[in-house]
XYZ file of C-alpha atoms in Angstrom:
579
model
C -0.405 0.076 0.065
C 1.229 3.433 -1.074
C 2.247 5.902 1.758
C 0.154 9.038 1.911
C 1.736 11.996 1.036
C 2.578 13.994 3.996
C 3.473 18.072 4.212
C 6.893 18.941 4.026
C 8.518 19.802 7.436
C 8.258 23.339 8.162
C 12.475 23.452 7.663
C 12.211 22.197 4.147
C 9.415 24.615 2.921
C 10.488 27.508 0.592
C 11.190 30.887 2.409
C 11.645 34.458 1.237
C 15.147 34.856 -0.476
C 15.414 30.904 -1.573
C 16.564 30.401 -5.131
C 14.591 28.036 -6.828
C 16.519 25.796 -9.510
C 15.354 25.079 -12.954
C 14.665 21.551 -12.678
C 15.714 20.960 -16.586
C 19.098 22.117 -16.220
C 21.045 24.848 -17.584
C 22.157 22.945 -20.814
C 18.811 21.968 -21.592
C 17.324 25.477 -21.504
C 19.857 26.818 -23.603
C 19.476 23.864 -26.443
C 15.596 24.809 -26.312
C 16.625 28.774 -26.816
C 18.920 28.037 -29.848
C 16.141 25.465 -31.575
C 13.424 28.307 -30.808
C 15.697 30.886 -32.358
C 16.661 28.888 -35.173
C 13.038 27.860 -36.229
C 11.950 31.601 -35.622
C 14.831 32.411 -38.161
C 13.842 29.829 -40.841
C 10.257 31.207 -40.620
C 11.418 34.553 -41.074
C 13.537 34.062 -43.808
C 10.740 31.765 -45.255
C 7.937 34.158 -45.196
C 9.452 37.905 -44.301
C 13.031 38.561 -45.406
C 15.947 36.786 -46.841
C 19.750 37.761 -47.636
C 21.326 37.232 -50.323
C 24.751 38.177 -51.824
C 25.535 39.774 -55.449
C 27.538 37.582 -57.510
C 28.124 39.919 -60.556
C 28.362 43.793 -61.377
C 25.061 43.749 -63.266
C 23.632 46.622 -60.902
C 26.916 48.478 -60.218
C 27.269 50.958 -59.044
C 23.963 50.576 -57.292
C 24.861 46.986 -56.081
C 28.555 45.592 -56.337
C 29.372 42.183 -57.120
C 32.973 40.626 -56.271
C 35.131 43.856 -56.815
C 38.184 45.640 -56.133
C 38.114 48.871 -53.988
C 40.638 51.229 -55.704
C 42.037 54.995 -54.925
C 43.149 56.448 -57.915
C 47.096 56.954 -57.794
C 46.736 60.252 -59.768
C 43.716 61.867 -58.401
C 42.887 60.364 -55.246
C 39.183 59.370 -56.194
C 37.945 56.157 -55.206
C 36.041 53.791 -57.449
C 35.627 50.226 -57.558
C 36.509 47.663 -60.524
C 34.592 44.309 -60.933
C 36.505 40.861 -60.622
C 33.872 38.374 -60.536
C 36.017 36.350 -62.975
C 38.943 36.105 -60.529
C 36.964 34.064 -58.101
C 34.680 32.003 -59.970
C 34.317 28.324 -60.291
C 36.635 28.053 -63.228
C 39.391 30.335 -61.628
C 38.977 27.845 -58.679
C 39.414 24.986 -60.818
C 42.363 26.510 -62.281
C 44.160 27.127 -59.198
C 43.711 24.028 -57.797
C 45.316 22.282 -60.912
C 47.984 24.745 -60.961
C 48.652 23.694 -57.188
C 48.661 19.855 -57.990
C 51.211 20.684 -61.368
C 53.604 22.792 -59.268
C 53.582 20.139 -56.458
C 54.048 17.462 -59.188
C 56.955 19.431 -60.499
C 58.670 20.039 -56.950
C 58.668 16.141 -56.429
C 59.999 15.457 -59.725
C 62.695 18.127 -59.345
C 63.555 16.545 -55.996
C 63.837 13.040 -57.721
C 65.794 14.621 -60.589
C 68.616 15.598 -58.005
C 68.857 12.383 -56.035
C 68.423 8.600 -56.414
C 69.190 6.238 -59.086
C 70.495 7.651 -62.364
C 68.008 6.387 -64.764
C 64.755 7.452 -62.362
C 66.511 10.975 -62.175
C 66.490 11.082 -66.147
C 62.990 10.138 -66.226
C 62.035 12.511 -63.622
C 64.113 15.421 -65.628
C 62.442 14.366 -69.038
C 58.647 14.890 -67.292
C 59.863 17.661 -65.411
C 61.133 19.614 -68.779
C 57.952 18.623 -70.218
C 55.992 20.226 -67.784
C 57.937 23.392 -67.249
C 58.643 23.664 -71.383
C 57.483 26.468 -73.237
C 54.019 25.690 -74.233
C 53.680 22.895 -71.288
C 50.912 22.415 -68.914
C 51.942 24.505 -66.783
C 52.616 27.599 -68.808
C 49.134 26.748 -70.319
C 47.592 26.918 -67.061
C 49.400 30.001 -65.735
C 48.200 31.793 -69.102
C 44.682 30.980 -68.567
C 44.496 31.846 -65.097
C 46.321 35.194 -66.085
C 43.449 35.759 -68.553
C 41.116 35.720 -65.690
C 42.793 38.276 -63.739
C 41.897 42.181 -63.750
C 45.009 43.571 -65.058
C 44.326 47.213 -65.086
C 41.472 49.463 -64.256
C 40.571 53.283 -65.457
C 39.457 55.977 -63.079
C 36.158 57.537 -64.098
C 37.090 61.070 -62.577
C 40.455 61.555 -64.505
C 40.775 58.835 -66.674
C 44.224 57.629 -65.226
C 44.899 53.727 -65.772
C 46.303 51.909 -62.760
C 48.148 48.055 -63.158
C 46.461 45.715 -60.559
C 48.895 42.662 -61.303
C 52.563 41.963 -60.828
C 55.084 40.987 -63.387
C 56.995 37.870 -62.304
C 59.482 35.663 -63.993
C 56.586 32.981 -64.372
C 54.251 35.595 -65.758
C 51.585 37.882 -64.612
C 50.253 37.280 -60.984
C 47.737 38.393 -58.493
C 49.072 41.503 -56.708
C 47.776 41.359 -53.167
C 48.105 45.097 -53.041
C 44.526 44.947 -54.711
C 42.680 42.334 -52.894
C 39.036 41.555 -53.927
C 35.977 41.590 -51.968
C 32.737 39.506 -52.012
C 29.823 40.875 -53.335
C 27.206 43.465 -51.436
C 24.932 41.172 -48.952
C 21.288 42.628 -49.442
C 18.328 42.307 -47.205
C 15.380 41.379 -49.184
C 11.791 41.836 -48.534
C 9.738 38.937 -49.267
C 6.315 40.370 -47.953
C 5.214 43.770 -48.981
C 4.471 42.458 -52.917
C 1.675 40.549 -50.885
C -0.075 43.766 -49.992
C 1.173 46.385 -52.795
C 2.050 46.074 -56.405
C 5.564 46.222 -57.417
C 6.411 49.559 -58.673
C 8.572 50.966 -61.628
C 12.483 51.509 -60.592
C 12.390 49.200 -57.662
C 14.995 46.836 -56.907
C 14.005 43.402 -57.325
C 14.967 39.755 -56.590
C 13.538 37.055 -58.538
C 13.851 33.715 -60.099
C 15.742 33.503 -63.376
C 13.213 32.534 -66.083
C 15.645 30.498 -67.797
C 16.601 28.686 -64.699
C 14.219 28.939 -62.033
C 16.811 27.731 -59.338
C 18.816 31.003 -60.039
C 18.218 34.308 -58.280
C 18.800 37.328 -60.427
C 18.781 41.021 -59.017
C 17.834 43.887 -61.227
C 15.820 47.032 -61.555
C 11.944 46.735 -62.446
C 11.127 48.882 -65.579
C 8.209 47.741 -67.186
C 4.708 47.075 -65.686
C 2.109 44.382 -66.710
C -0.135 45.747 -69.972
C 2.831 48.070 -70.843
C 4.877 48.150 -74.139
C 8.489 49.029 -73.005
C 10.633 51.076 -75.307
C 14.156 51.874 -74.951
C 15.575 55.192 -76.688
C 18.437 57.340 -76.536
C 19.479 55.515 -72.956
C 15.719 56.481 -71.723
C 12.724 54.044 -71.125
C 9.714 54.961 -72.531
C 6.089 53.276 -72.145
C 2.710 52.921 -73.461
C -0.491 51.337 -73.051
C -3.563 50.356 -75.197
C -1.899 51.861 -78.453
C -1.168 55.374 -76.743
C 1.961 57.172 -77.948
C 4.742 56.294 -75.854
C 5.675 58.917 -72.826
C 9.214 58.834 -71.088
C 9.287 57.153 -67.889
C 10.603 59.689 -65.124
C 12.362 58.649 -61.920
C 11.059 59.893 -58.649
C 13.264 62.344 -56.796
C 14.948 60.137 -54.437
C 15.645 57.352 -56.976
C 16.710 60.054 -59.651
C 19.471 61.054 -56.760
C 20.497 57.668 -56.239
C 20.971 56.582 -59.801
C 23.141 59.834 -60.845
C 26.773 58.575 -61.739
C 30.060 61.314 -60.923
C 31.593 61.952 -64.061
C 34.089 64.633 -62.653
C 34.989 66.086 -58.978
C 37.151 69.245 -58.685
C 37.763 67.977 -55.473
C 40.177 65.390 -57.417
C 42.024 66.701 -59.785
C 45.232 65.000 -60.854
C 48.311 67.266 -59.915
C 50.619 65.562 -62.504
C 48.564 66.628 -65.558
C 48.071 70.304 -64.193
C 51.995 70.295 -63.440
C 52.634 69.267 -67.251
C 50.339 72.266 -68.601
C 47.093 70.454 -69.065
C 44.166 72.776 -69.223
C 41.569 72.585 -66.287
C 38.314 71.137 -67.319
C 36.235 74.014 -65.426
C 37.267 76.871 -68.232
C 36.805 80.671 -67.543
C 33.941 81.496 -70.027
C 34.142 85.103 -69.777
C 32.568 87.074 -72.813
C 35.210 88.005 -75.491
C 36.647 91.254 -74.863
C 34.949 91.658 -71.437
C 36.625 92.103 -68.051
C 36.634 89.085 -66.021
C 34.124 89.954 -63.095
C 36.154 87.226 -60.790
C 38.724 84.839 -59.971
C 38.633 81.584 -61.823
C 40.821 78.427 -60.540
C 39.839 75.509 -62.419
C 38.263 74.243 -59.748
C 35.892 77.340 -58.921
C 35.906 80.844 -59.014
C 35.577 83.769 -56.708
C 33.102 86.609 -58.298
C 33.246 90.515 -57.363
C 30.003 92.124 -56.419
C 30.185 93.977 -59.887
C 30.644 92.320 -63.203
C 30.355 88.526 -64.431
C 32.008 85.570 -63.528
C 31.427 82.353 -65.691
C 32.906 78.906 -65.715
C 32.051 76.071 -68.198
C 32.743 72.175 -67.834
C 34.914 70.640 -70.844
C 35.259 66.676 -70.813
C 38.971 66.429 -71.497
C 40.248 63.101 -71.117
C 43.971 62.714 -71.413
C 45.601 60.130 -73.833
C 48.108 57.673 -73.078
C 50.867 59.975 -74.044
C 49.600 62.813 -71.836
C 49.775 60.677 -68.946
C 53.093 59.310 -69.935
C 54.449 63.297 -70.362
C 52.787 64.143 -67.012
C 54.399 61.301 -64.966
C 57.873 61.904 -66.562
C 57.291 65.924 -65.325
C 57.613 66.987 -68.830
C 54.933 69.260 -70.862
C 52.014 67.548 -72.647
C 52.603 67.021 -76.300
C 49.017 68.636 -77.012
C 46.378 70.170 -75.210
C 43.739 67.607 -74.665
C 40.595 68.027 -76.985
C 37.113 68.260 -75.409
C 34.808 65.289 -75.846
C 31.290 64.135 -75.295
C 30.600 62.710 -71.728
C 29.383 58.858 -72.604
C 28.334 55.805 -70.344
C 31.977 54.812 -69.623
C 31.720 52.776 -66.264
C 35.042 52.285 -64.333
C 33.501 49.177 -62.524
C 33.720 47.363 -65.979
C 37.504 46.395 -66.671
C 36.748 45.657 -70.171
C 36.261 48.497 -72.577
C 32.594 48.855 -74.053
C 31.577 50.717 -77.038
C 30.625 54.474 -76.089
C 27.207 56.174 -75.836
C 26.751 59.710 -75.688
C 24.723 60.679 -72.661
C 22.936 63.776 -72.407
C 20.945 63.628 -69.338
C 23.649 65.125 -67.186
C 23.469 66.986 -63.631
C 25.823 69.960 -62.107
C 26.437 70.138 -58.444
C 28.387 72.814 -56.782
C 28.814 74.692 -53.393
C 27.414 78.196 -53.097
C 28.776 80.587 -50.510
C 27.434 84.048 -50.483
C 29.060 87.155 -48.877
C 26.737 89.675 -50.081
C 23.075 90.107 -50.090
C 22.368 90.804 -54.167
C 23.177 89.455 -57.536
C 22.394 86.067 -59.539
C 23.934 82.794 -59.696
C 23.044 80.693 -62.912
C 23.132 76.967 -63.456
C 22.945 75.317 -66.934
C 22.969 72.327 -68.822
C 22.936 71.800 -72.542
C 21.610 68.763 -74.397
C 21.434 68.416 -77.884
C 22.726 71.937 -78.043
C 19.584 73.370 -76.413
C 20.672 75.164 -73.194
C 18.316 74.659 -69.861
C 19.044 77.307 -67.214
C 18.204 77.990 -63.753
C 18.776 81.184 -62.450
C 18.797 82.258 -58.833
C 18.111 85.962 -57.339
C 20.150 85.861 -54.272
C 18.227 89.110 -53.013
C 15.014 87.292 -52.661
C 15.969 83.535 -53.256
C 13.411 83.021 -55.949
C 14.883 80.604 -58.727
C 13.904 80.949 -62.441
C 13.822 78.256 -64.832
C 13.966 78.491 -68.590
C 13.194 75.862 -70.978
C 14.153 75.805 -74.482
C 10.140 74.730 -75.564
C 8.746 77.324 -72.902
C 7.510 80.818 -73.815
C 7.546 81.725 -69.961
C 9.803 80.886 -67.438
C 8.565 79.524 -64.101
C 9.796 80.492 -60.507
C 9.849 78.947 -56.980
C 10.956 80.017 -53.777
C 14.597 78.721 -52.486
C 16.699 79.035 -49.374
C 19.432 80.818 -51.221
C 19.009 84.238 -49.939
C 21.450 86.707 -48.791
C 24.571 85.483 -47.127
C 25.223 82.082 -46.173
C 26.453 78.558 -47.904
C 24.278 76.060 -50.027
C 24.801 72.906 -51.765
C 22.777 73.317 -55.214
C 22.055 70.652 -57.834
C 20.619 71.059 -60.995
C 19.564 68.108 -63.376
C 18.371 67.490 -66.545
C 17.031 64.194 -66.444
C 14.351 62.208 -68.254
C 13.128 65.354 -70.023
C 12.621 67.341 -66.788
C 14.566 69.993 -65.244
C 14.790 69.930 -61.519
C 16.668 71.705 -58.813
C 17.753 70.621 -55.347
C 19.069 72.873 -52.604
C 20.875 70.922 -49.587
C 19.059 67.901 -50.826
C 15.683 69.415 -50.838
C 13.890 69.211 -54.489
C 12.694 72.912 -54.802
C 8.806 73.230 -56.375
C 7.944 75.523 -58.718
C 4.757 77.444 -60.172
C 4.620 75.655 -63.173
C 6.032 72.576 -65.107
C 9.863 71.823 -65.562
C 9.538 69.020 -67.903
C 8.670 68.585 -71.564
C 7.006 66.107 -73.994
C 8.973 65.218 -76.782
C 7.689 62.581 -79.212
C 9.371 59.311 -79.294
C 10.563 59.776 -82.987
C 11.902 63.013 -82.234
C 14.045 61.470 -79.220
C 15.149 58.784 -81.471
C 16.820 61.274 -84.052
C 18.494 63.322 -81.408
C 21.996 64.131 -81.647
C 24.634 66.211 -79.728
C 25.837 69.582 -81.058
C 29.862 68.630 -80.895
C 31.021 71.720 -82.933
C 34.189 73.147 -81.398
C 33.556 75.815 -79.026
C 36.108 78.674 -77.765
C 35.797 79.902 -74.492
C 33.278 82.526 -74.199
C 31.135 81.599 -76.999
C 27.444 82.142 -76.138
C 26.146 79.127 -77.840
C 28.233 76.354 -75.795
C 27.071 73.180 -77.274
C 27.661 69.445 -75.967
C 31.284 69.675 -75.819
C 30.843 72.319 -72.999
C 27.407 71.064 -71.486
C 27.356 72.443 -67.764
C 27.865 76.247 -66.734
C 27.866 78.343 -63.755
C 27.811 82.210 -63.921
C 27.454 84.807 -61.311
C 26.298 88.455 -62.173
C 27.006 91.339 -59.598
C 27.045 88.491 -56.773
C 29.879 88.497 -54.417
C 30.140 84.590 -54.351
C 32.480 81.739 -54.186
C 31.567 78.576 -56.211
C 33.578 75.496 -55.112
C 33.717 71.797 -55.029
C 32.077 71.411 -58.557
C 30.883 67.923 -59.714
C 29.495 66.798 -62.946
C 27.233 63.721 -63.081
C 25.285 61.830 -65.564
C 22.256 59.620 -65.487
C 22.033 55.827 -65.982
C 21.969 55.185 -69.895
C 20.202 52.013 -70.722
C 21.610 50.258 -74.047
C 19.446 49.224 -76.803
C 20.931 45.837 -76.963
C 19.484 43.218 -79.339
C 21.869 40.229 -79.371
C 24.679 39.274 -77.057
C 27.657 38.452 -79.140
C 29.804 36.087 -77.091
C 32.890 35.728 -79.250
C 33.232 39.317 -78.613
C 31.635 40.261 -75.315
C 29.517 42.721 -76.874
C 26.045 43.032 -78.426
C 24.248 44.403 -81.426
C 22.442 47.388 -80.986
C 19.092 48.995 -82.309
C 18.135 52.596 -82.063
C 14.770 51.849 -80.791
C 13.636 48.382 -78.923
C 9.943 47.705 -78.252
C 8.965 45.079 -75.591
C 5.058 44.444 -74.956
C 4.344 43.007 -71.812
C 1.100 40.844 -71.061
C -0.514 40.340 -67.784
C 1.563 39.419 -65.024
C 4.923 40.029 -66.921
C 7.382 42.626 -65.654
C 10.437 43.982 -67.322
C 13.964 44.138 -65.760
C 17.172 45.849 -66.704
C 20.464 46.042 -64.827
C 21.858 49.742 -63.806
C 25.188 48.735 -65.518
C 23.766 48.109 -68.802
C 26.872 47.259 -70.582
C 27.153 44.036 -68.621
C 24.043 43.085 -67.732
C 22.264 40.014 -69.040
C 18.714 41.119 -68.380
C 15.196 41.210 -70.049
C 16.745 42.737 -73.350
C 18.943 39.862 -74.153
C 16.818 36.504 -72.907
C 16.068 34.055 -75.162
C 12.877 32.586 -73.779
C 10.850 35.928 -73.562
C 11.815 39.208 -72.393
C 9.643 39.096 -68.956
C 9.423 37.981 -65.711
C 6.348 36.456 -64.656
C 4.700 37.396 -61.145
C 5.131 34.120 -59.519
C 8.946 34.220 -60.135
C 9.446 37.470 -58.256
C 11.217 36.924 -54.799
C 11.139 40.429 -53.203
C 12.076 43.836 -53.069
C 15.892 44.563 -52.188
C 15.889 46.783 -49.003
C 19.417 47.424 -47.686
C 22.822 46.401 -48.115
C 23.411 45.026 -44.608
C 26.954 43.269 -44.389
C 29.776 45.196 -46.531
C 33.551 44.024 -46.543
C 36.406 45.683 -44.842
C 38.097 48.438 -46.388
C 41.459 47.100 -45.548
C 42.200 43.377 -45.339
C 44.365 44.183 -42.240
C 41.534 46.313 -40.223
C 38.505 48.596 -40.426
C 35.081 47.352 -41.176
C 32.999 50.117 -41.980
C 29.231 49.670 -42.381
C 27.465 50.878 -45.320
C 24.001 50.468 -44.082
C 20.808 52.183 -45.892
C 17.940 51.766 -48.143
C 18.799 50.299 -51.737
C 17.470 53.104 -54.391
């Protein structure tokens, strides 16, 4: 018979201050916590968000694939160059096989120096075959060298930097220029269950030709539209209506601009050798200068007119050789059109003239009056914005408009402001310290797509002071009767989408058309890479030019785990929204 349960003696009962121990034990509690956290992480990954690593540079410079972080040795500007091929599966196979052959050669070399004479002769013969000209070792080293990024070109000054070492065995990887993994991005897999995908979103999707592979591109075309690529811009139409240019929202426009030149990073060697500055004094012929121009900005006087214009002067290899040798340039570089050169691409691509530009500068005002004007040229047409420093009112003049439009700004009297004027997607926008200025009328114009298809640059030569500057001097800043300093100038360009028809694997390029049209049906989307010259996207797919809705994985939110700047120290975080 079981004994009855009796109350515990008073001495054994819990008292205030006693510690009650968990009967499960600390180890089991820890294991259960880890299991629960892991389960929640899996659920979060499946239904809410997931991390992806960018493998290639098709979205550069918005998102980086495997790349090298570089600082130009001539101007000090920092930029990146893609090097996905250096660490792809083929390169890893080459390295593994090369290590095997080098180990085999070392063993044969040891046998050839010692032991039986016959064995030594056999080892020497095999070693000679391995190390001979055209032998297995040389062939493999040559193939591996071709996978290396051997040089890069700075997007700011055009200087070419060598990224490999010359060794007795041939070209080799230079540890001074390490490569880093691609950006890691967090992808929202949930939001498209509640709202429709929007144009210009950066999206992750299953590759239509291989659903096991994830791609990341920018969403350009929506269901039911016809997407057209003309002159580097995107045009859309529905139901037989005339195509209209697709304009970027303000935050996307600013995020997608790419720097062409920054006066804070000038190549000293070229200036010392007598190279002309890209920003030239543009005072009218015979007129007394209204200020002091320095090539990186100007200081104007309270009376008179001071003017600068940007010319895209690209130094030749001979110019760089003279500059680095400390001798005079053989000839002054000739102005060129701004094109879609992308320093991320180690392999040169066919250039395309870019007319959608922006100019940015720091304006310091020491007086209470005068005007400051910013202008941009596209196809010979001048788009100008003039700010009255006494009232702060900005006035925009468009070539196609009969009357100017006006808007209030913070640029009034004495102070310092960062001003950006952009001519992008057939719209002129003004931003002051990052805030877009609202005008009392439209600052956009509507060209017919046929007109845009026939647009050409005005590349006739111009001399400083010419009243019609043309596309060889596409950006200008003028101060009239204003006591101001203009400094920290930048010229930027918009993304240029190439009308690529067909990829040519033997050359790495593609055939192009002036106008490409891509009709979309219900539940179909059109996607493009920001690095248009190096992106396999909707333009070039063989089995249809669209992504079906069910293949969309989600929207890219942020870069959340970037690499270290230096291989020895420092891990800066580049966090934030992806635009």
